[in-house]
Coordinates of C-alpha atoms and ligand atoms in Angstrom, one line a residue:
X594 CA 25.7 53.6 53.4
X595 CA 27.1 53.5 49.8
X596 CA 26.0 50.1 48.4
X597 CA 29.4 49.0 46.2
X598 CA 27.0 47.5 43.5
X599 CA 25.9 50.9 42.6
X600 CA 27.7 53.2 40.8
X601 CA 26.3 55.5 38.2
X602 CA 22.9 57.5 38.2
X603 CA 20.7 59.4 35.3
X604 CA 18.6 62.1 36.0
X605 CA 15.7 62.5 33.6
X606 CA 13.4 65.8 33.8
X607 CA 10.5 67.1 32.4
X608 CA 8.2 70.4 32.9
X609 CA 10.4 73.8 33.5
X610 CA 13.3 75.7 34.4
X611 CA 12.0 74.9 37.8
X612 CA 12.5 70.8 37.9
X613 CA 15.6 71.4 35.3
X614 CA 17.2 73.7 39.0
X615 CA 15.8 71.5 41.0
X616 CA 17.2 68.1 39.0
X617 CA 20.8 69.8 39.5
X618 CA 20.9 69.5 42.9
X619 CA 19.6 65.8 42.7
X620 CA 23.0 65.5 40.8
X621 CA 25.0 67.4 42.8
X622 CA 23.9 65.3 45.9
X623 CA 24.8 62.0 44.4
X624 CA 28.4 63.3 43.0
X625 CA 28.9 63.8 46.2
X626 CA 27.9 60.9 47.3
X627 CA 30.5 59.1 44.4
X628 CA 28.0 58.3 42.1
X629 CA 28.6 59.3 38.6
X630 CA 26.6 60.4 35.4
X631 CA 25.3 57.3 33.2
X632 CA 25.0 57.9 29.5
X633 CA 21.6 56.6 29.8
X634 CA 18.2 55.7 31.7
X635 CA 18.8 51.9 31.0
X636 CA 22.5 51.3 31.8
X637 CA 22.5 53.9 35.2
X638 CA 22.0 51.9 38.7
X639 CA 20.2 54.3 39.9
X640 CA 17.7 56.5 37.7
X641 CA 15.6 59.4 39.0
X642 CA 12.2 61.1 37.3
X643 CA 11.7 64.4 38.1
X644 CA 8.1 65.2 36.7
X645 CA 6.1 67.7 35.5
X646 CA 2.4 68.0 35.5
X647 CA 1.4 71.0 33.9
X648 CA -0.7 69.1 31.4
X649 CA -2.0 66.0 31.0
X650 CA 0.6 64.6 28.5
X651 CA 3.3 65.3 30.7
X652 CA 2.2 62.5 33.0
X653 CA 1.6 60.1 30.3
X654 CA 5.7 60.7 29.5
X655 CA 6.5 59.5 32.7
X656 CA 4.5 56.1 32.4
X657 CA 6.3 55.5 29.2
X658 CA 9.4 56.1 30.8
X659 CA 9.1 54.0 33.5
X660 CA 7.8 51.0 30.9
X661 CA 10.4 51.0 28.9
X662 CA 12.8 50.5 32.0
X663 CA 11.3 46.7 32.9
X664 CA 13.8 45.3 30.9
X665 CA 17.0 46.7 32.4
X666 CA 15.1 46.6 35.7
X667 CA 14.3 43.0 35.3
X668 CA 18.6 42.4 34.7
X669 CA 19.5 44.8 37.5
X670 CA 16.9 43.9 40.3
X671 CA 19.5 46.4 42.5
X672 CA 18.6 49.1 40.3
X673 CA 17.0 52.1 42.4
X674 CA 14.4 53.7 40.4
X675 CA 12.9 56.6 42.1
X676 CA 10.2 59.8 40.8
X677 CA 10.0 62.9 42.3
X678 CA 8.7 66.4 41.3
X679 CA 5.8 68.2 40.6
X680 CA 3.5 65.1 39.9
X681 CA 4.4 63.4 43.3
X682 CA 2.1 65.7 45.1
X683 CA -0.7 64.5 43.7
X684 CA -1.9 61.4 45.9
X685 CA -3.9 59.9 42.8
X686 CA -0.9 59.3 40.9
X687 CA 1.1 58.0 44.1
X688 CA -1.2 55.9 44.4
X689 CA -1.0 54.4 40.7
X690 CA 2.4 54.2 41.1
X691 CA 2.6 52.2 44.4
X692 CA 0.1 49.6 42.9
X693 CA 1.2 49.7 39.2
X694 CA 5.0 49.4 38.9
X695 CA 6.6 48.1 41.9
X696 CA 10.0 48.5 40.7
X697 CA 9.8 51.6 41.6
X698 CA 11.8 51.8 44.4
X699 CA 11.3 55.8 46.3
X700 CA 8.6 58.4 45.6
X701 CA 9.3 62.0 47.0
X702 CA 7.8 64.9 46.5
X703 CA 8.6 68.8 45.6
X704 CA 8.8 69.8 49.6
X705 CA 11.1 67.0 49.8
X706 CA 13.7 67.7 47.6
X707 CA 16.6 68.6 50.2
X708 CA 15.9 65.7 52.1
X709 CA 17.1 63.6 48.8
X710 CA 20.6 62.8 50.9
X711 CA 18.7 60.5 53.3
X712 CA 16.3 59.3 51.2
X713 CA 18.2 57.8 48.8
X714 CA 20.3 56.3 51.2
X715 CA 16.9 54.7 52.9
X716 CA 15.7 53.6 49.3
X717 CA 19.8 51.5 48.9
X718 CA 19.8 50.1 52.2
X719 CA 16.0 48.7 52.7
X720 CA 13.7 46.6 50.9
X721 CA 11.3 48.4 51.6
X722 CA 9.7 51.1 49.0
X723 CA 10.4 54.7 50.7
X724 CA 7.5 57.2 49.8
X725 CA 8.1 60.6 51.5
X726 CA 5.6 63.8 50.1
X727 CA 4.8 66.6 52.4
X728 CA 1.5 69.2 51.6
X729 CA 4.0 72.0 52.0
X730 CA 6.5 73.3 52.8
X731 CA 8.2 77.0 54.8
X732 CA 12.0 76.7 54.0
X733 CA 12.8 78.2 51.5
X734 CA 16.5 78.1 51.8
X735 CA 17.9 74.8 50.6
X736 CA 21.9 74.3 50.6
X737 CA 22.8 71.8 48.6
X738 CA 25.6 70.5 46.4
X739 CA 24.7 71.4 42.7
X740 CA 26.1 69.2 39.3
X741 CA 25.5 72.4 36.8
X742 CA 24.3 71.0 33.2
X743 CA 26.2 73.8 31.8
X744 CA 29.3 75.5 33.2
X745 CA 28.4 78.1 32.2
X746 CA 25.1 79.3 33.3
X747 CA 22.8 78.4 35.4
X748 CA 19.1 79.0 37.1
X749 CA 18.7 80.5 40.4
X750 CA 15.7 80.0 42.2
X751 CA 14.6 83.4 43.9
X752 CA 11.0 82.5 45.0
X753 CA 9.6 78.9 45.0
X754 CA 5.4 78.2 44.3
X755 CA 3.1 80.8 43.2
X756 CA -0.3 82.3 44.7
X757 CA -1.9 83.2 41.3
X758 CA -4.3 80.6 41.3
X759 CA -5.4 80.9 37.3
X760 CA -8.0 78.9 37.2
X761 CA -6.6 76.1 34.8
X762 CA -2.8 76.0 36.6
X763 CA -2.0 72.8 38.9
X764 CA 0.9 74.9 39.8
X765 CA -0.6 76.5 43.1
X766 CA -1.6 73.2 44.4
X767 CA 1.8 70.8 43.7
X768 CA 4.3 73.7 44.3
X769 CA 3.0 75.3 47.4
X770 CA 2.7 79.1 48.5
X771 CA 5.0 81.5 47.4
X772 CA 8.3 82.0 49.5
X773 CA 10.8 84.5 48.6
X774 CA 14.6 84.3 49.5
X775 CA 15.9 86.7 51.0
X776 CA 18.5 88.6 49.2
X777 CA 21.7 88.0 50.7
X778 CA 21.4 84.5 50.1
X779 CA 20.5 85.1 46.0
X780 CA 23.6 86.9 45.8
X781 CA 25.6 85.1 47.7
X782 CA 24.7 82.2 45.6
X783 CA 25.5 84.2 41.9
X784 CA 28.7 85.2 43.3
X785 CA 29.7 81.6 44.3
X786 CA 28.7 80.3 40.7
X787 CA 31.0 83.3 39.1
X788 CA 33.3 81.8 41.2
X789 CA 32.9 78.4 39.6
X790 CA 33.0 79.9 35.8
X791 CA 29.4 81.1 35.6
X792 CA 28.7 84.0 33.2
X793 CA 24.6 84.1 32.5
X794 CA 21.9 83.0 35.4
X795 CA 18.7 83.3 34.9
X796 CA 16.3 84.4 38.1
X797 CA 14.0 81.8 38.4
X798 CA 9.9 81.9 40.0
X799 CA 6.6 81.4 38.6
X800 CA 5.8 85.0 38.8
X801 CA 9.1 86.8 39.5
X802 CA 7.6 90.5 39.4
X803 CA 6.0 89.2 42.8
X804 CA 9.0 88.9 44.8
X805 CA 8.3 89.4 48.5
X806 CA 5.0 89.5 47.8
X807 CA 5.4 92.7 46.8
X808 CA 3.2 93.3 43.3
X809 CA 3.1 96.4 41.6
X810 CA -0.2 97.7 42.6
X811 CA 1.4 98.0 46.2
X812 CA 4.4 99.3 45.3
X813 CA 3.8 102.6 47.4
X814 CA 3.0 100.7 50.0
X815 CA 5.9 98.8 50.8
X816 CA 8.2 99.1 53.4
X817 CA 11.9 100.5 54.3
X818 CA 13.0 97.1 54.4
X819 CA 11.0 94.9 51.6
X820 CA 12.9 94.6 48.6
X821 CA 11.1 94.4 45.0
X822 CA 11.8 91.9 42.2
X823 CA 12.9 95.6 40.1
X824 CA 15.2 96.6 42.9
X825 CA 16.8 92.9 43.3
X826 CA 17.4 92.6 39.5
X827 CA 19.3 95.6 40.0
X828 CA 21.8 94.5 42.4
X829 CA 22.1 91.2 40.8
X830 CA 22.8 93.0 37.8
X831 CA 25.3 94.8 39.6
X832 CA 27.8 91.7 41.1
X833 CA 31.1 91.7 39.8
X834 CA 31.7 89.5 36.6
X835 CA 28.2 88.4 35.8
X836 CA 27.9 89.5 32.1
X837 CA 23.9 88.4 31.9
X838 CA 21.3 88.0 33.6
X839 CA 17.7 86.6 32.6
X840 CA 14.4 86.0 34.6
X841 CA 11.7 83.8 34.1
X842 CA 8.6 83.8 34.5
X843 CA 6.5 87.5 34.5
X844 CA 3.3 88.0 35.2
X845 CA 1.6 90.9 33.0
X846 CA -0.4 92.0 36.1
X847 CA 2.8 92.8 37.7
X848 CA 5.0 94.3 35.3
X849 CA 6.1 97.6 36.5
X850 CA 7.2 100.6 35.3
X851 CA 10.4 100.0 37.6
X852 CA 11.2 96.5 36.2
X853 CA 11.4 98.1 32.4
X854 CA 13.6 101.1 34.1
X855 CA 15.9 98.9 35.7
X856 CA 16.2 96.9 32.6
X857 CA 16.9 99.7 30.1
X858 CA 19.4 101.0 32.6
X859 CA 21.8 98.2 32.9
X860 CA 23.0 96.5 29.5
X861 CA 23.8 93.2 30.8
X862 CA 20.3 92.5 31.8
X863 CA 18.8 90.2 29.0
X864 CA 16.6 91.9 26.6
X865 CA 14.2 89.1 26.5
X866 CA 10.4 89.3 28.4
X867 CA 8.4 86.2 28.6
X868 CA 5.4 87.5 29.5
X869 CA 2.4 84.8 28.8
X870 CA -1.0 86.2 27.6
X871 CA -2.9 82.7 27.8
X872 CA -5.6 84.4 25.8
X873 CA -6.8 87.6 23.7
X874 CA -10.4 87.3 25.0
X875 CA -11.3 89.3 28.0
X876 CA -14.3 87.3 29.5
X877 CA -11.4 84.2 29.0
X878 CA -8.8 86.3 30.5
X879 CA -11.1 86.9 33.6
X880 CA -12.7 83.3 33.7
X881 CA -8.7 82.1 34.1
X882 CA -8.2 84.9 36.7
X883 CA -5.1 86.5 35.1
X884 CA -6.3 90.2 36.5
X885 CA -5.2 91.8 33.2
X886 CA -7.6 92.5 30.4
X887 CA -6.6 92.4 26.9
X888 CA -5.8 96.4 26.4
X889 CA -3.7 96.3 29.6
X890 CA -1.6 93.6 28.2
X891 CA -1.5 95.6 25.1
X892 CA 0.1 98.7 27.1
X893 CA 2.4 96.9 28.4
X894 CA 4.1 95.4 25.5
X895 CA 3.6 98.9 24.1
X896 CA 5.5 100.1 27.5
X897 CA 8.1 97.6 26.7
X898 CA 9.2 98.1 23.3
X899 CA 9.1 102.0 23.4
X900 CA 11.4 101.5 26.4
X901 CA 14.4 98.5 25.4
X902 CA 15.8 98.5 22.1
X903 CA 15.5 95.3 20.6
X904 CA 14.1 93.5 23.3
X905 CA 12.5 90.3 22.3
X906 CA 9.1 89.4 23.5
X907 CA 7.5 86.0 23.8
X908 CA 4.2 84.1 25.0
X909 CA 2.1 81.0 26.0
X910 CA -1.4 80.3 24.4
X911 CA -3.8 77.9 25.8
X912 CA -7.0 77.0 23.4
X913 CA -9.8 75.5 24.8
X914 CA -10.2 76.7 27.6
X915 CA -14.2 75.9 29.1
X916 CA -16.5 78.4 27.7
X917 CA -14.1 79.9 25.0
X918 CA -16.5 80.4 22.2
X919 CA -15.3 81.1 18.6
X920 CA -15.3 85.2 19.1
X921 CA -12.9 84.5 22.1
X922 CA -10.5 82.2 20.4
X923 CA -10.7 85.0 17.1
X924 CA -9.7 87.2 19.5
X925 CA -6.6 85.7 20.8
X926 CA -5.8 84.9 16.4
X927 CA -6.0 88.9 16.3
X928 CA -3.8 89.8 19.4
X929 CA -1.2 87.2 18.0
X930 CA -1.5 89.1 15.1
X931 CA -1.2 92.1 16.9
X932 CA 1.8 91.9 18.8
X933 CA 4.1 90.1 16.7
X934 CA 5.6 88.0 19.0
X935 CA 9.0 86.9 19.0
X936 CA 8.0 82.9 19.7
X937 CA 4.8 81.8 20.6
X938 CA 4.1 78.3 22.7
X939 CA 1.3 76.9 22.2
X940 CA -1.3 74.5 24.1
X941 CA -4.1 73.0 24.1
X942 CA -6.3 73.2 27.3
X943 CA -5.6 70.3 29.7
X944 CA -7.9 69.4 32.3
X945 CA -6.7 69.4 35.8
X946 CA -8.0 67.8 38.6
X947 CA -8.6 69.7 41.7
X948 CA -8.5 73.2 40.2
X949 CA -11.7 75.8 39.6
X950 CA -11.5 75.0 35.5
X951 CA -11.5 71.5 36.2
X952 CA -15.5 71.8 37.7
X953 CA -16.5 74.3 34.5
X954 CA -19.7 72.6 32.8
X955 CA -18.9 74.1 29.8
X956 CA -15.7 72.4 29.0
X957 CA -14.9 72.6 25.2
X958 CA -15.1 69.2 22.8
X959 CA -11.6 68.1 22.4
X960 CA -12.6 67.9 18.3
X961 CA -12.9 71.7 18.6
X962 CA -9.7 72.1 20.3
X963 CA -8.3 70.2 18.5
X964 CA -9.2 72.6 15.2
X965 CA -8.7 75.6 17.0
X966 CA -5.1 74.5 17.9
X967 CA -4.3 73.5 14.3
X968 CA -5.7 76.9 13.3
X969 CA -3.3 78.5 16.2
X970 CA -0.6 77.1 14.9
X971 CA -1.1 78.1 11.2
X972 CA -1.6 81.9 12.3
X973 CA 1.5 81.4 14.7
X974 CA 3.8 80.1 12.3
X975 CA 2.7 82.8 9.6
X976 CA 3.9 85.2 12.0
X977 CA 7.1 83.7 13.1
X978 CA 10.2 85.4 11.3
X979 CA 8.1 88.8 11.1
X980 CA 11.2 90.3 13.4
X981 CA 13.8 88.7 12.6
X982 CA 14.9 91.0 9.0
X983 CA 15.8 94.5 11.6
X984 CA 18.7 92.5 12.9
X985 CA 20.2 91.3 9.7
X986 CA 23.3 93.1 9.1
X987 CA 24.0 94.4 13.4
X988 CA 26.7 92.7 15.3
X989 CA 26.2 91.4 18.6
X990 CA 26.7 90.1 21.9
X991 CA 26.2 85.9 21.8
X992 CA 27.2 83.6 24.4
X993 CA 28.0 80.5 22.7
X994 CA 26.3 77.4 24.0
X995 CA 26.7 74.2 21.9
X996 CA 28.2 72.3 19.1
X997 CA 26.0 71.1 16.6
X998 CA 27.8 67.5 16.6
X999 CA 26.1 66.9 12.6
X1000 CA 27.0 70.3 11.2
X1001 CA 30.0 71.0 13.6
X1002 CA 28.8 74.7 13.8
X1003 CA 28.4 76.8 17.0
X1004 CA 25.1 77.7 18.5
X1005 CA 25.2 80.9 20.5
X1006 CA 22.0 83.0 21.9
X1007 CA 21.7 86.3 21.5
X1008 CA 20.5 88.8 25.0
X1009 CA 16.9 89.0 23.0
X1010 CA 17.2 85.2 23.2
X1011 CA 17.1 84.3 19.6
X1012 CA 19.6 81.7 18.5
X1013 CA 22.6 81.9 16.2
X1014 CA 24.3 79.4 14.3
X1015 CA 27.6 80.2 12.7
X1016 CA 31.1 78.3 12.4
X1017 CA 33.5 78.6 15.2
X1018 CA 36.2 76.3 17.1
X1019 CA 34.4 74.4 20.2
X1020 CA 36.5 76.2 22.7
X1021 CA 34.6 79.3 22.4
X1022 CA 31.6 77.4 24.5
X1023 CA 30.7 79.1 27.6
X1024 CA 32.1 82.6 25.9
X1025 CA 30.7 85.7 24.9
X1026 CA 31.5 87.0 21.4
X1027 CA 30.5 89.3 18.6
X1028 CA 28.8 87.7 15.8
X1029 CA 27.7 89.4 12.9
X1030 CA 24.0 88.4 11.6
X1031 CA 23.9 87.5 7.8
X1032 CA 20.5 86.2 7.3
X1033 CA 17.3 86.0 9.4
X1034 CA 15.6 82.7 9.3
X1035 CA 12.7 82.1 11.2
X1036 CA 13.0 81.4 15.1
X1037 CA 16.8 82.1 14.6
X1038 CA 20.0 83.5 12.6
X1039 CA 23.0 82.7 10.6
X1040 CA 25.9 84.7 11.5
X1041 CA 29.5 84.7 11.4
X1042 CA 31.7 85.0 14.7
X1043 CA 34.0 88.2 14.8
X1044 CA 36.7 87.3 16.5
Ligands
SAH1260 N1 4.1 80.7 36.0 C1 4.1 80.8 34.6 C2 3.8 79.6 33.8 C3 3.8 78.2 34.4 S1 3.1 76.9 33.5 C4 3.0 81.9 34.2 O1 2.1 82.2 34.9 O2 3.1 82.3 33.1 C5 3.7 77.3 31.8 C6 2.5 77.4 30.9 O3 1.8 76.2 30.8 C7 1.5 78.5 31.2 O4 1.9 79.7 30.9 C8 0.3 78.0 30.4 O5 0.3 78.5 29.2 C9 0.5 76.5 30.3 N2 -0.5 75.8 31.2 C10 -0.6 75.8 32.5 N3 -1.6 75.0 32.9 C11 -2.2 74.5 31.8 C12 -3.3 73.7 31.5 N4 -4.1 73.2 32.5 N5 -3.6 73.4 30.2 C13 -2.8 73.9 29.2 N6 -1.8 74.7 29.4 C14 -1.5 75.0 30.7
SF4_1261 FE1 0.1 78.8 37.2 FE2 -0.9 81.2 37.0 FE3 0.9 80.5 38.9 FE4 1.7 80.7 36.4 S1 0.9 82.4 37.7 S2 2.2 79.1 37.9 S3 -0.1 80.0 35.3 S4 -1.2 79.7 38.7
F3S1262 FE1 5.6 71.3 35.5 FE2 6.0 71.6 38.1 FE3 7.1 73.3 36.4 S1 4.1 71.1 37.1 S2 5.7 73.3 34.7 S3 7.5 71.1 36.5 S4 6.4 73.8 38.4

């Protein structure tokens, strides 16, 4: 039941690579639907927030978000304004919606996302506010029409939740246990988005090297007819046409000597781990529940870069978490130090209600986050750019992924994930070219396109 007033919707995300997947199929569904993309939040009839609450200021986003749209609300009263995602699940801030801003028209949470069809439709054709969150959630398999940002590439989810439980993560609680999908289905899904123009996905789940269920520990004890994340990545890697492929996110407990085979042995398998430490301290590191200590970690990286030439490493840093005394958080300054990472993302410790951190009495003052974050960032930034010089000079593979509208250059990203800018005609988007790099600046490169 298409109401003729409405016409155009804007999606708006925040949080990860899981919403932005997720927020793609919200499009697709409403393209199919008719409805097309609004330049913006205040003109589109019908706007959608997909949230994220990973930290505490990704909430407080939202609410200024949805402020700032009483005015266009208040001259389009048909205007459907609806919030989904990872924040949804929490019944404290349903709650605060319901009775705080009702213009907001349908709530519906991360186990509700392929129901978005008939929800939307409920939200158009009733006056009533349509609130739909369920605790979890089995299916994993959910077929629906998907408006890709880029045509280019695109995510693909392979698992969905996480069982990690770290101590600090909301994750566990708003995205449910972890469910695999099954194989077929993954690459049935890759080939159909070749089919479409796609040359890069990137495997998406909050701990990929757990695929199945299967971590490395248990390896030997899997059977005839499990598949691991090591042996999937391989026969993604092998489909016809797909030039790259990425994954995101591992877990360092469960990086195997497998997963760094199967990457060194097929070239079109990104060289880029993200592989999150959280902290150099080893009482920290157990008081999260990572189940890593810091000269495991170490080994690993060691592992990697022995292993994949030029491979391009990056991390996440909380500070603050409860109990991390000054010797901890020195210890986390010397492991940065240590690795040399090729990016660093850094945050402060945010409280989260309802997980194990959360009910720690010895939560730290925010002054001395605070200070230890500005101190993060100072040792963080004076190692940014250590890597960069060994490239200067090579030629590689970049797929090209924007126009810089100001500068008019070309931005391209390299397999190791660093960027490139370097001048080029806006056709090449969505190819893959050689570019030679001229000069290393920090967190990316200048280069010139061979053509
Ligand atoms: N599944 C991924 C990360 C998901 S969340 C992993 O395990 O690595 C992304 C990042 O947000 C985390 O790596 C962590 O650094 C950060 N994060 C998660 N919860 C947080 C909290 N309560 N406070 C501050 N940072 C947090
Ligand atoms: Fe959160 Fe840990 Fe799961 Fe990552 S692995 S999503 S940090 S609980
Ligand atoms: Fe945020 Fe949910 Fe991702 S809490 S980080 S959007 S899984």
């Amino acid at each position: 039941m298409k109401n003729s007033n409405l016409k155009s919707y804007k999606i708006v995300t925040f949080g990860c690579q899981m919403n932005a997947r997720d927020s793609e199929k919200l499009a697709g569904v409403l393209e199919e639907k008719g409805y097309t993309e609004a330049t913006d939040e205040d003109t589109a009839d019908i706007v959608i927030f997909n949230t994220c609450t990973v930290r505490e200021n990704a909430n407080q986003k939202l609410y200024g978000h949805i402020g700032q749209l009483k005015k266009s609300y208040l001259t389009n009263r048909n205007k459907i304004i609806g919030i989904c995602g990872c924040m949804m699940q929490e019944k404290d801030e349903v709650e605060k919606i319901v009775e705080k801003y009702p213009q907001v028209k349908l709530i519906f949470g991360t186990h509700n996302i392929d129901e978005f069809g008939f929800l939307i439709e409920e939200a158009i054709g009733s006056n009533k506010k349509v609130i739909r969150v369920y605790d979890k959630s089995n299916n994993v398999e959910k077929t629906l029409p998907t408006k890709r940002v880029f045509g280019f590439k695109c995510g693909i989810n392979i698992m969905f939740g996480c069982n990690n439980f770290c101590t600090y993560c909301i994750v566990p609680y708003v995205r449910g246990r972890e469910r695999s999908r099954d194989v077929d289905s993954i690459v049935k899904e890759i080939k159909s988005s070749i089919n479409d123009g796609v040359v890069e996905v990137m495997l998406l789940g909050q701990n990929v090297n757990s695929y199945k269920g299967i971590a490395s520990q248990s390896y030997k004890f899997k059977n005839n007819y499990d598949v691991t994340f090591p042996e999937l990545l391989n026969e993604v890697a092998k489909i016809d046409g797909l030039k790259r492929v990425r994954f995101m996110t591992s877990h360092p407990k469960d990086l195997s000597d497998d997963l760094i085979d199967v990457i060194k042995n097929n070239s079109n398998i990104c060289r880029h781990i993200h592989l999150p430490v959280q902290s150099g301290s080893n009482s920290i590191l157990k008081a999260m529940n990572r189940h890593y200590d810091r000269d495991s970690y170490l080994r690993v990286i060691d592992k990697i870069r022995s292993n994949i030439e030029d491979v391009g490493i990056t991390t996440d840093i909380i500070v603050g978490f409860p109990g991390e005394t000054e010797n901890d958080f020195e210890d986390t300054l010397k492991l940065i130090n240590q690795v040399s990472y090729d990016a660093v993302f850094t945050f402060e410790y945010s409280k989260r209600t309802g997980t194990k951190a959360a009910e720690m009495d010895n939560q730290v003052p925010e002054d001395v986050v605070k200070e230890r974050f500005k101190k993060l960032l100072k040792v963080v930034e004076e190692n940014s750019g250590k890597n960069v010089e060994r490239y200067v000079g090579k030629v590689m593979d970049v797929l090209v992924e924007s126009e810089d509208k100001i500068s008019g250059k070309l931005t391209g990203r390299l397999s190791n994930n660093y960027l490139v800018h370097f001048n080029g005609s806006q056709n090449l988007i969505g190819k893959i070219i050689n570019v030679k790099l001229v000069k290393g600046c920090k967190f990316y490169f200048e280069g010139e396109a061979l053509l």
